[in-house]
Amino acid sequence: SQQGEEDPQALSIQEGENATMNCSYKTSINNLQWYRQNSGRGLVHLILIRSNEREKHSGRLRVTLDTSKKSSSLLITASRAADTASYFCATLDQTGANNLFFGTGTRLTVIP
Amino acid sequence: DAGITQSPRHKVTETGTPVTLRCHQTENHRYMYWYRQDPGHGLRLIHYSYGVKDTDKGEVSDGYSVSRSKTEDFLLTLESATSSQTSVYFCAIGGQPKNIQYFGAGTRLSVL
């Protein structure tokens, strides 16, 4: 399976703290994406980082990518209760099919 | 949910019966995807389509078939439902080359 792994599986923090979640993958990639899923809803795209980039920012989100270790991290700064959701990484591989492979997700709970 | 409608949203059926799930998009995307989401597995690709009447298998295609007769509609059929196909099914549309995907709200299927 080309599916990635995310760590931790679950994370609980207080509002205002930073949340960091990690993703490891197995193959060479074109890009890596992070998605968010609120309970009972579909996934929503958050941010994309290309394989030749090392860090990217979007608002309170910071993503890093280390292709030598085949890993990425998502940092959410100054968390809010509304950030409570599951977060998934997804990799776009370099095969001709050009499909996304999703990780198993991190469940983030932000306590008000 | 980005102009993507899945129907039905919930379905309960019996083992051995055929089931068809529908995905309808208003975004005119060429690529459409069907995933299943199960605890501990994240999202896994079942089938995808890269144009009208052009489809291909994903990671977990056994027991599923798809059809795409119009750009806006992508159907997923379980020919003879089994209990192992109890899951939440998501449809997504995506663009090339980055393949950022947009998801429907999901269909919760229970096979008894």
XYZ file of N, CA and C in Angstrom:
672
model
N 0.838 -1.203 0.000
C 0.000 0.000 0.000
C 0.868 1.247 0.000
N 0.428 2.267 -0.711
C 1.184 3.518 -0.717
C 0.659 4.493 0.318
N -0.245 4.033 1.135
C -0.867 4.926 2.092
C 0.145 5.429 3.109
N 0.002 6.709 3.480
C 0.879 7.291 4.467
C 0.410 7.010 5.873
N 1.280 7.349 6.803
C 0.963 7.189 8.218
C 1.026 8.551 8.868
N 0.093 8.796 9.794
C 0.128 10.059 10.505
C 0.328 9.825 11.980
N 0.934 10.790 12.586
C 1.310 10.677 13.986
C 1.158 12.044 14.644
N 0.501 12.183 15.799
C -0.169 11.081 16.494
C -1.520 10.755 15.863
N -2.143 9.689 16.295
C -3.481 9.364 15.818
C -4.504 10.331 16.400
N -4.249 10.789 17.627
C -5.148 11.733 18.282
C -4.327 12.705 19.101
N -4.810 13.932 19.170
C -4.104 15.003 19.862
C -5.139 15.901 20.534
N -4.917 16.205 21.806
C -5.840 17.060 22.538
C -5.041 18.196 23.165
N -5.429 19.435 22.870
C -4.691 20.593 23.371
C -5.671 21.650 23.865
N -5.143 22.622 24.587
C -5.945 23.750 25.044
C -5.963 24.833 23.977
N -7.050 25.559 23.937
C -7.177 26.679 23.001
C -6.009 27.646 23.206
N -5.445 28.131 22.114
C -4.303 29.031 22.188
C -2.966 28.334 22.018
N -2.912 27.034 22.287
C -1.670 26.281 22.102
C -1.469 25.966 20.623
N -0.248 25.551 20.314
C 0.065 25.113 18.952
C -0.149 23.609 18.828
N -0.556 23.171 17.642
C -0.751 21.744 17.375
C 0.156 21.323 16.236
N 0.886 20.260 16.447
C 1.762 19.731 15.390
C 1.393 18.287 15.098
N 1.217 17.988 13.822
C 0.954 16.612 13.409
C 1.901 16.259 12.275
N 2.262 14.999 12.235
C 3.289 14.538 11.319
C 2.746 13.493 10.354
N 3.372 13.441 9.187
C 2.960 12.515 8.142
C 4.207 11.877 7.551
N 4.200 10.563 7.417
C 5.279 9.873 6.709
C 4.690 9.146 5.513
N 5.450 9.085 4.432
C 4.957 8.454 3.216
C 6.037 7.566 2.637
N 5.694 6.852 1.552
C 6.574 5.777 1.122
C 7.229 5.986 -0.240
N 6.623 6.785 -1.101
C 7.110 6.860 -2.475
C 7.629 8.252 -2.811
N 8.230 8.392 -3.975
C 8.611 9.712 -4.459
C 7.353 10.473 -4.858
N 7.333 11.755 -4.559
C 6.098 12.518 -4.743
C 6.302 13.756 -5.610
N 5.200 14.228 -6.191
C 5.170 15.530 -6.858
C 4.783 16.625 -5.884
N 3.784 16.348 -5.068
C 3.414 17.295 -4.028
C 2.796 16.567 -2.851
N 2.643 17.281 -1.757
C 1.990 16.749 -0.571
C 0.945 17.777 -0.146
N -0.225 17.285 0.192
C -1.329 18.173 0.540
C -1.860 17.811 1.925
N -2.422 18.801 2.579
C -3.108 18.569 3.854
C -4.578 18.934 3.689
N -5.414 18.060 4.269
C -6.853 18.249 4.224
C -7.406 18.206 5.649
N -8.539 18.830 5.809
C -9.228 18.842 7.092
C -10.604 18.225 6.891
N -11.077 17.496 7.914
C -12.409 16.913 7.850
C -13.117 17.151 9.178
N -14.182 17.917 9.119
C -15.042 18.065 10.276
C -15.959 16.847 10.371
N -16.410 16.565 11.570
C -17.205 15.374 11.814
C -18.431 15.327 10.898
N -18.592 14.218 10.183
C -19.746 14.030 9.326
C -19.702 14.784 8.009
N -18.545 15.345 7.671
C -18.425 16.127 6.444
C -17.347 15.563 5.536
N -17.276 16.109 4.321
C -16.215 15.736 3.406
C -14.917 16.460 3.738
N -13.836 16.049 3.070
C -12.544 16.670 3.303
C -12.457 18.010 2.588
N -11.708 18.916 3.196
C -11.495 20.242 2.639
C -9.999 20.474 2.506
N -9.559 20.901 1.317
C -8.151 21.149 1.072
C -7.673 22.360 1.866
N -6.496 22.207 2.519
C -5.935 23.300 3.306
C -4.727 23.944 2.633
N -3.761 23.118 2.243
C -2.494 23.656 1.772
C -1.759 22.591 0.977
N -0.968 23.033 0.008
C -0.189 22.140 -0.837
C 1.265 22.587 -0.794
N 2.174 21.636 -0.716
C 3.608 21.929 -0.788
C 4.208 21.049 -1.871
N 4.973 21.645 -2.754
C 5.585 20.898 -3.845
C 6.843 20.176 -3.369
N 7.264 19.194 -4.104
C 8.401 18.376 -3.680
C 9.710 19.156 -3.608
N 9.792 20.287 -4.331
C 11.021 21.088 -4.288
C 10.940 22.240 -3.272
N 9.886 22.254 -2.477
C 9.745 23.247 -1.423
C 10.012 22.604 -0.065
N 10.477 23.401 0.887
C 10.780 22.859 2.214
C 9.796 23.370 3.257
N 9.213 24.531 3.013
C 8.301 25.104 4.000
C 7.301 25.989 3.275
N 6.083 26.006 3.841
C 5.053 26.848 3.255
C 4.122 27.327 4.366
N 3.618 28.552 4.220
C 2.742 29.128 5.227
C 1.420 29.529 4.582
N 0.357 29.415 5.376
C -0.932 29.937 4.955
C -1.701 30.289 6.217
N -1.799 31.585 6.519
C -2.473 32.013 7.735
C -1.818 31.414 8.972
N -2.578 30.677 9.761
C -2.036 30.043 10.968
C -1.427 28.665 10.687
N -1.360 28.271 9.449
C -0.815 26.968 9.075
C 0.619 27.098 8.585
N 1.443 26.154 9.043
C 2.815 26.064 8.538
C 3.083 24.603 8.220
N 3.514 24.352 6.992
C 3.812 22.990 6.554
C 5.289 22.895 6.215
N 5.909 21.819 6.639
C 7.287 21.526 6.241
C 7.323 20.196 5.513
N 8.320 20.049 4.671
C 8.491 18.823 3.902
C 9.964 18.445 3.872
N 10.247 17.207 4.217
C 11.609 16.664 4.139
C 11.550 15.431 3.245
N 11.914 15.611 1.986
C 11.808 14.494 1.038
C 12.852 13.418 1.314
N 13.970 13.779 1.952
C 14.985 12.755 2.261
C 14.476 11.788 3.324
N 13.623 12.281 4.215
C 13.036 11.435 5.251
C 11.626 10.993 4.896
N 11.129 11.455 3.766
C 9.762 11.157 3.336
C 8.776 11.488 4.464
N 8.853 12.731 4.911
C 7.980 13.140 5.998
C 7.587 14.602 5.856
N 6.460 14.936 6.476
C 5.941 16.295 6.477
C 5.319 16.562 7.835
N 5.246 17.835 8.192
C 4.538 18.196 9.409
C 3.628 19.382 9.138
N 2.520 19.392 9.854
C 1.565 20.499 9.809
C 1.499 21.113 11.189
N 1.764 22.414 11.253
C 1.684 23.156 12.510
C 0.517 24.118 12.419
N -0.360 24.055 13.398
C -1.444 25.029 13.520
C -1.126 25.883 14.741
N -0.925 27.157 14.527
C -0.569 28.032 15.643
C -1.820 28.645 16.269
N -1.703 28.985 17.551
C -2.785 29.670 18.276
C -4.130 28.999 18.003
N -4.223 27.726 18.341
C -5.398 26.934 17.978
C -6.680 27.495 18.591
N -7.774 27.196 17.907
C -9.111 27.617 18.319
C -9.999 26.392 18.430
N -11.060 26.506 19.181
C -11.985 25.375 19.307
C -12.497 24.939 17.933
N -12.649 25.901 17.024
C -13.143 25.587 15.677
C -12.142 24.776 14.847
N -10.909 24.655 15.322
C -9.922 23.828 14.613
C -10.116 22.338 14.903
N -10.982 22.024 15.842
C -11.264 20.623 16.157
C -11.766 19.906 14.908
N -11.030 18.882 14.491
C -11.320 18.172 13.247
C -10.297 17.055 13.094
N -10.442 16.277 12.038
C -9.400 15.326 11.651
C -8.604 15.918 10.500
N -7.319 15.681 10.527
C -6.418 16.237 9.523
C -5.709 15.092 8.808
N -5.690 15.174 7.489
C -5.112 14.126 6.659
C -4.053 14.706 5.737
N -2.940 13.993 5.607
C -2.003 14.325 4.551
C -2.324 13.455 3.337
N -1.954 13.948 2.176
C -2.173 13.202 0.941
C -1.010 13.487 0.007
N -0.492 12.446 -0.598
C 0.647 12.612 -1.496
C 0.236 12.351 -2.931
N 0.750 13.172 -3.823
C 0.553 12.979 -5.259
C 1.813 12.312 -5.765
N 1.679 11.065 -6.198
C 2.884 10.332 -6.547
C 3.327 10.660 -7.972
N 4.450 10.091 -8.325
C 5.048 10.421 -9.615
C 4.719 9.405 -10.699
N 3.831 8.452 -10.387
C 3.448 7.495 -11.428
C 2.468 8.165 -12.386
N 2.239 7.532 -13.494
C 1.374 8.110 -14.521
C -0.059 8.297 -14.091
N -0.517 7.538 -13.082
C -1.916 7.626 -12.674
C -2.244 8.959 -12.018
N -1.236 9.603 -11.422
C -1.441 10.933 -10.846
C -2.544 10.962 -9.797
N -2.612 9.925 -8.970
C -3.634 9.872 -7.934
C -3.077 10.324 -6.595
N -3.994 10.700 -5.697
C -3.632 11.055 -4.325
C -3.715 9.823 -3.440
N -2.755 9.730 -2.495
C -2.786 8.676 -1.484
C -2.870 9.349 -0.125
N -3.911 9.001 0.618
C -4.187 9.671 1.878
C -3.589 8.923 3.052
N -3.161 9.687 4.064
C -2.744 9.097 5.323
C -3.955 8.699 6.144
N -3.661 8.156 7.320
C -4.712 7.619 8.181
C -5.335 8.681 9.076
N -4.742 9.868 9.138
C -5.375 10.981 9.816
C -4.978 11.167 11.265
N -5.035 12.414 11.707
C -4.854 12.790 13.109
C -6.120 13.488 13.571
N -6.685 13.011 14.669
C -7.878 13.626 15.242
C -7.443 14.670 16.254
N -7.708 15.939 15.952
C -7.321 17.051 16.828
C -8.539 17.546 17.592
N -8.382 17.637 18.899
C -9.414 18.230 19.741
C -8.821 19.441 20.427
N -9.453 20.592 20.249
C -9.017 21.826 20.898
C -10.030 22.168 21.972
N -9.556 22.191 23.204
C -10.443 22.395 24.351
C -10.539 23.885 24.661
N -11.779 24.419 24.696
C -11.932 25.875 24.934
C -11.488 26.265 26.339
N -20.216 22.249 -0.352
C -19.267 21.203 -0.746
C -18.908 21.291 -2.221
N -18.474 22.466 -2.628
C -17.847 22.698 -3.929
C -18.652 22.179 -5.103
N -19.980 22.298 -5.108
C -20.767 21.913 -6.252
C -20.791 20.422 -6.502
N -20.662 19.630 -5.448
C -20.692 18.171 -5.573
C -21.820 17.645 -4.697
N -22.706 16.878 -5.281
C -23.835 16.317 -4.549
C -23.767 14.808 -4.597
N -23.817 14.191 -3.430
C -23.854 12.739 -3.364
C -25.248 12.295 -2.922
N -25.723 11.227 -3.559
C -27.018 10.683 -3.155
C -27.001 9.166 -3.245
N -27.683 8.477 -2.304
C -28.293 9.070 -1.123
C -27.230 9.453 -0.102
N -27.597 10.135 0.958
C -26.655 10.453 2.015
C -26.523 9.305 3.011
N -27.577 8.567 3.163
C -27.562 7.403 4.050
C -28.314 6.271 3.373
N -27.807 5.054 3.545
C -28.518 3.901 2.994
C -28.229 2.682 3.840
N -29.280 1.927 4.103
C -29.163 0.634 4.768
C -29.677 -0.412 3.801
N -28.912 -1.448 3.582
C -29.313 -2.478 2.646
C -28.943 -3.847 3.185
N -29.380 -4.862 2.491
C -29.103 -6.228 2.936
C -28.015 -6.861 2.082
N -27.303 -7.778 2.673
C -26.260 -8.515 1.956
C -26.843 -9.151 0.698
N -26.106 -9.000 -0.400
C -26.510 -9.610 -1.654
C -27.321 -8.714 -2.574
N -27.740 -7.569 -2.092
C -28.530 -6.675 -2.944
C -27.605 -5.714 -3.690
N -28.026 -5.283 -4.881
C -27.223 -4.281 -5.603
C -27.488 -2.886 -5.048
N -26.451 -2.071 -5.078
C -26.555 -0.706 -4.571
C -25.839 0.229 -5.544
N -26.458 1.355 -5.845
C -25.802 2.370 -6.683
C -25.772 3.692 -5.951
N -24.584 4.261 -5.878
C -24.396 5.586 -5.296
C -24.106 6.564 -6.426
N -24.638 7.766 -6.280
C -24.501 8.753 -7.346
C -23.699 9.956 -6.864
N -22.863 10.439 -7.755
C -22.128 11.675 -7.528
C -22.409 12.609 -8.687
N -22.846 13.819 -8.368
C -23.175 14.807 -9.391
C -22.376 16.074 -9.136
N -21.701 16.576 -10.165
C -20.910 17.806 -10.011
C -21.400 18.874 -10.980
N -21.258 20.120 -10.556
C -21.636 21.246 -11.411
C -20.409 22.058 -11.815
N -19.200 21.494 -11.586
C -17.954 22.234 -11.808
C -17.287 21.889 -13.134
N -17.834 20.963 -13.874
C -17.287 20.566 -15.173
C -15.856 20.035 -15.093
N -15.525 19.402 -13.954
C -14.195 18.809 -13.824
C -14.112 17.527 -14.638
N -12.973 17.321 -15.245
C -12.752 16.104 -16.020
C -12.572 14.883 -15.116
N -11.849 15.063 -14.011
C -11.513 13.937 -13.147
C -12.512 13.825 -11.994
N -12.971 12.604 -11.742
C -13.837 12.308 -10.611
C -13.348 11.042 -9.935
N -13.582 10.953 -8.624
C -13.018 9.869 -7.812
C -14.071 9.336 -6.841
N -13.986 8.051 -6.562
C -14.743 7.445 -5.472
C -13.757 6.867 -4.460
N -13.979 7.234 -3.178
C -13.183 6.720 -2.076
C -14.114 6.060 -1.062
N -13.524 5.182 -0.250
C -14.205 4.725 0.935
C -13.356 5.102 2.144
N -14.038 5.410 3.246
C -13.329 5.804 4.458
C -13.711 4.870 5.591
N -12.726 4.232 6.158
C -12.932 3.294 7.262
C -11.975 3.636 8.391
N -12.401 3.418 9.634
C -11.518 3.701 10.783
C -10.183 2.981 10.652
N -9.111 3.708 10.879
C -7.785 3.116 10.825
C -7.189 3.008 9.442
N -7.987 3.323 8.411
C -7.486 3.208 7.031
C -7.474 4.530 6.282
N -8.015 5.560 6.843
C -8.087 6.804 6.098
C -8.980 6.649 4.877
N -8.650 7.353 3.825
C -9.401 7.248 2.566
C -8.647 6.345 1.611
N -9.374 5.456 0.971
C -8.778 4.567 -0.032
C -9.540 4.697 -1.342
N -8.799 4.790 -2.420
C -9.386 5.017 -3.737
C -10.005 3.729 -4.281
N -11.254 3.838 -4.722
C -11.953 2.676 -5.279
C -11.812 2.669 -6.810
N -12.318 3.703 -7.432
C -12.215 3.885 -8.880
C -12.108 5.372 -9.163
N -11.625 5.695 -10.340
C -11.635 7.075 -10.755
C -11.962 7.173 -12.236
N -12.301 8.380 -12.662
C -12.645 8.617 -14.057
C -11.878 9.832 -14.554
N -11.358 9.728 -15.765
C -10.626 10.846 -16.348
C -11.336 11.388 -17.587
N -12.614 11.060 -17.715
C -13.438 11.595 -18.787
C -14.654 10.722 -18.979
N -15.561 11.178 -19.826
C -16.771 10.397 -20.102
C -16.376 9.035 -20.661
N -16.880 8.011 -20.037
C -16.641 6.611 -20.395
C -15.194 6.165 -20.182
N -14.378 7.001 -19.533
C -12.986 6.634 -19.234
C -12.832 6.460 -17.744
N -12.645 5.203 -17.313
C -12.515 4.924 -15.883
C -11.360 3.960 -15.651
N -10.889 3.922 -14.395
C -9.813 3.002 -14.064
C -9.935 2.620 -12.595
N -9.269 1.514 -12.250
C -9.351 0.989 -10.901
C -8.412 1.712 -9.960
N -8.839 1.747 -8.689
C -7.982 2.247 -7.636
C -7.473 1.120 -6.776
N -7.126 1.451 -5.559
C -6.493 0.519 -4.634
C -7.430 -0.602 -4.168
N -8.731 -0.307 -4.021
C -9.665 -1.273 -3.437
C -10.892 -1.436 -4.333
N -10.689 -1.841 -5.569
C -11.765 -1.861 -6.560
C -12.592 -3.152 -6.572
N -12.116 -4.214 -5.939
C -12.841 -5.484 -5.993
C -14.237 -5.336 -5.405
N -15.256 -5.808 -6.163
C -16.637 -5.752 -5.702
C -17.357 -4.473 -6.084
N -16.658 -3.579 -6.777
C -17.234 -2.299 -7.189
C -17.086 -2.118 -8.699
N -18.073 -1.439 -9.282
C -17.945 -0.999 -10.671
C -18.423 0.446 -10.747
N -18.014 1.128 -11.802
C -18.383 2.531 -11.966
C -18.821 2.773 -13.402
N -19.531 3.887 -13.574
C -19.880 4.323 -14.918
C -19.930 5.833 -14.961
N -19.571 6.357 -16.109
C -19.629 7.809 -16.302
C -20.095 8.065 -17.729
N -21.387 8.319 -17.865
C -21.976 8.554 -19.187
C -22.078 10.040 -19.504
N -21.952 10.878 -18.480
C -21.966 12.326 -18.662
C -20.866 12.940 -17.791
N -20.370 14.077 -18.174
C -19.307 14.732 -17.407
C -19.709 14.931 -15.962
N -20.977 15.271 -15.726
C -21.395 15.661 -14.384
C -21.734 14.507 -13.461
N -21.903 13.298 -13.980
C -22.351 12.187 -13.142
C -21.361 11.028 -13.129
N -21.093 10.530 -11.910
C -20.193 9.388 -11.741
C -20.877 8.435 -10.766
N -21.209 7.246 -11.245
C -21.962 6.278 -10.459
C -21.053 5.177 -9.936
N -21.270 4.806 -8.688
C -20.561 3.690 -8.070
C -21.572 2.599 -7.770
N -21.327 1.386 -8.260
C -22.258 0.276 -8.059
C -21.592 -0.862 -7.303
N -22.295 -1.319 -6.287
C -21.931 -2.546 -5.594
C -22.862 -3.612 -6.156
N -22.342 -4.521 -6.938
C -23.185 -5.471 -7.656
C -23.948 -6.380 -6.692
N -23.279 -6.796 -5.622
C -23.879 -7.669 -4.610
C -23.234 -7.290 -3.275
N -23.910 -6.422 -2.546
C -23.296 -5.830 -1.363
C -22.935 -6.875 -0.307
N -21.795 -6.651 0.336
C -21.350 -7.507 1.434
C -21.145 -6.645 2.678
N -21.106 -7.276 3.827
C -20.951 -6.525 5.078
C -19.623 -5.771 5.120
N -18.613 -6.284 4.425
C -17.306 -5.609 4.400
C -17.347 -4.301 3.614
N -18.438 -4.070 2.900
C -18.594 -2.828 2.160
C -19.354 -1.768 2.960
N -19.688 -2.077 4.192
C -20.199 -1.056 5.103
C -19.106 -0.018 5.313
N -19.420 1.231 4.994
C -18.393 2.252 5.015
C -19.031 3.613 4.748
N -18.206 4.635 4.770
C -18.620 5.951 4.291
C -17.923 6.177 2.958
N -18.717 6.512 1.951
C -18.201 6.671 0.589
C -18.175 8.146 0.222
N -17.034 8.576 -0.294
C -16.877 9.964 -0.708
C -16.570 10.043 -2.196
N -17.199 10.999 -2.819
C -16.889 11.359 -4.192
C -16.037 12.619 -4.158
N -15.129 12.724 -5.095
C -14.299 13.918 -5.190
C -14.075 14.275 -6.642
N -13.817 15.559 -6.885
C -13.404 16.002 -8.196
C -12.021 16.637 -8.051
N -11.257 16.575 -9.111
C -9.898 17.091 -9.000
C -9.404 17.646 -10.304
N -8.446 18.574 -10.191
C -7.862 19.150 -11.375
C -6.428 18.712 -11.552
N -5.968 18.743 -12.770
C -4.583 18.424 -13.071
C -3.822 19.720 -13.313
N -2.516 19.814 -13.111
C -1.680 18.694 -12.689
C -1.516 18.539 -11.181
N -1.951 19.528 -10.387
C -1.690 19.445 -8.948
C -2.591 18.439 -8.248
N -3.754 18.177 -8.858
C -4.734 17.271 -8.295
C -5.185 17.671 -6.904
N -5.498 18.938 -6.690
C -6.201 19.353 -5.491
C -7.635 18.866 -5.648
N -8.143 18.156 -4.629
C -9.453 17.528 -4.762
C -10.493 18.216 -3.883
N -11.729 18.176 -4.367
C -12.875 18.761 -3.675
C -13.886 17.649 -3.454
N -14.357 17.564 -2.219
C -15.130 16.401 -1.809
C -16.604 16.702 -1.610
N -17.418 15.675 -1.876
C -18.813 15.712 -1.507
C -18.958 15.438 -0.021
N -20.203 15.458 0.453
C -20.480 15.305 1.881
C -20.476 13.858 2.342
N -20.441 12.913 1.397
C -20.348 11.509 1.770
C -21.680 10.794 1.800
N -21.596 9.462 1.621
C -22.752 8.578 1.759
C -22.395 7.511 2.776
N -23.196 7.415 3.817
C -22.973 6.376 4.826
C -23.785 5.152 4.449
N -23.102 4.058 4.144
C -23.753 2.823 3.703
C -23.574 1.739 4.757
N -24.678 1.141 5.133
C -24.649 -0.003 6.056
C -25.212 -1.214 5.346
N -24.432 -2.284 5.332
C -24.869 -3.539 4.709
C -25.075 -4.559 5.825
N -26.326 -4.969 5.995
C -26.673 -5.857 7.114
C -26.756 -7.318 6.688
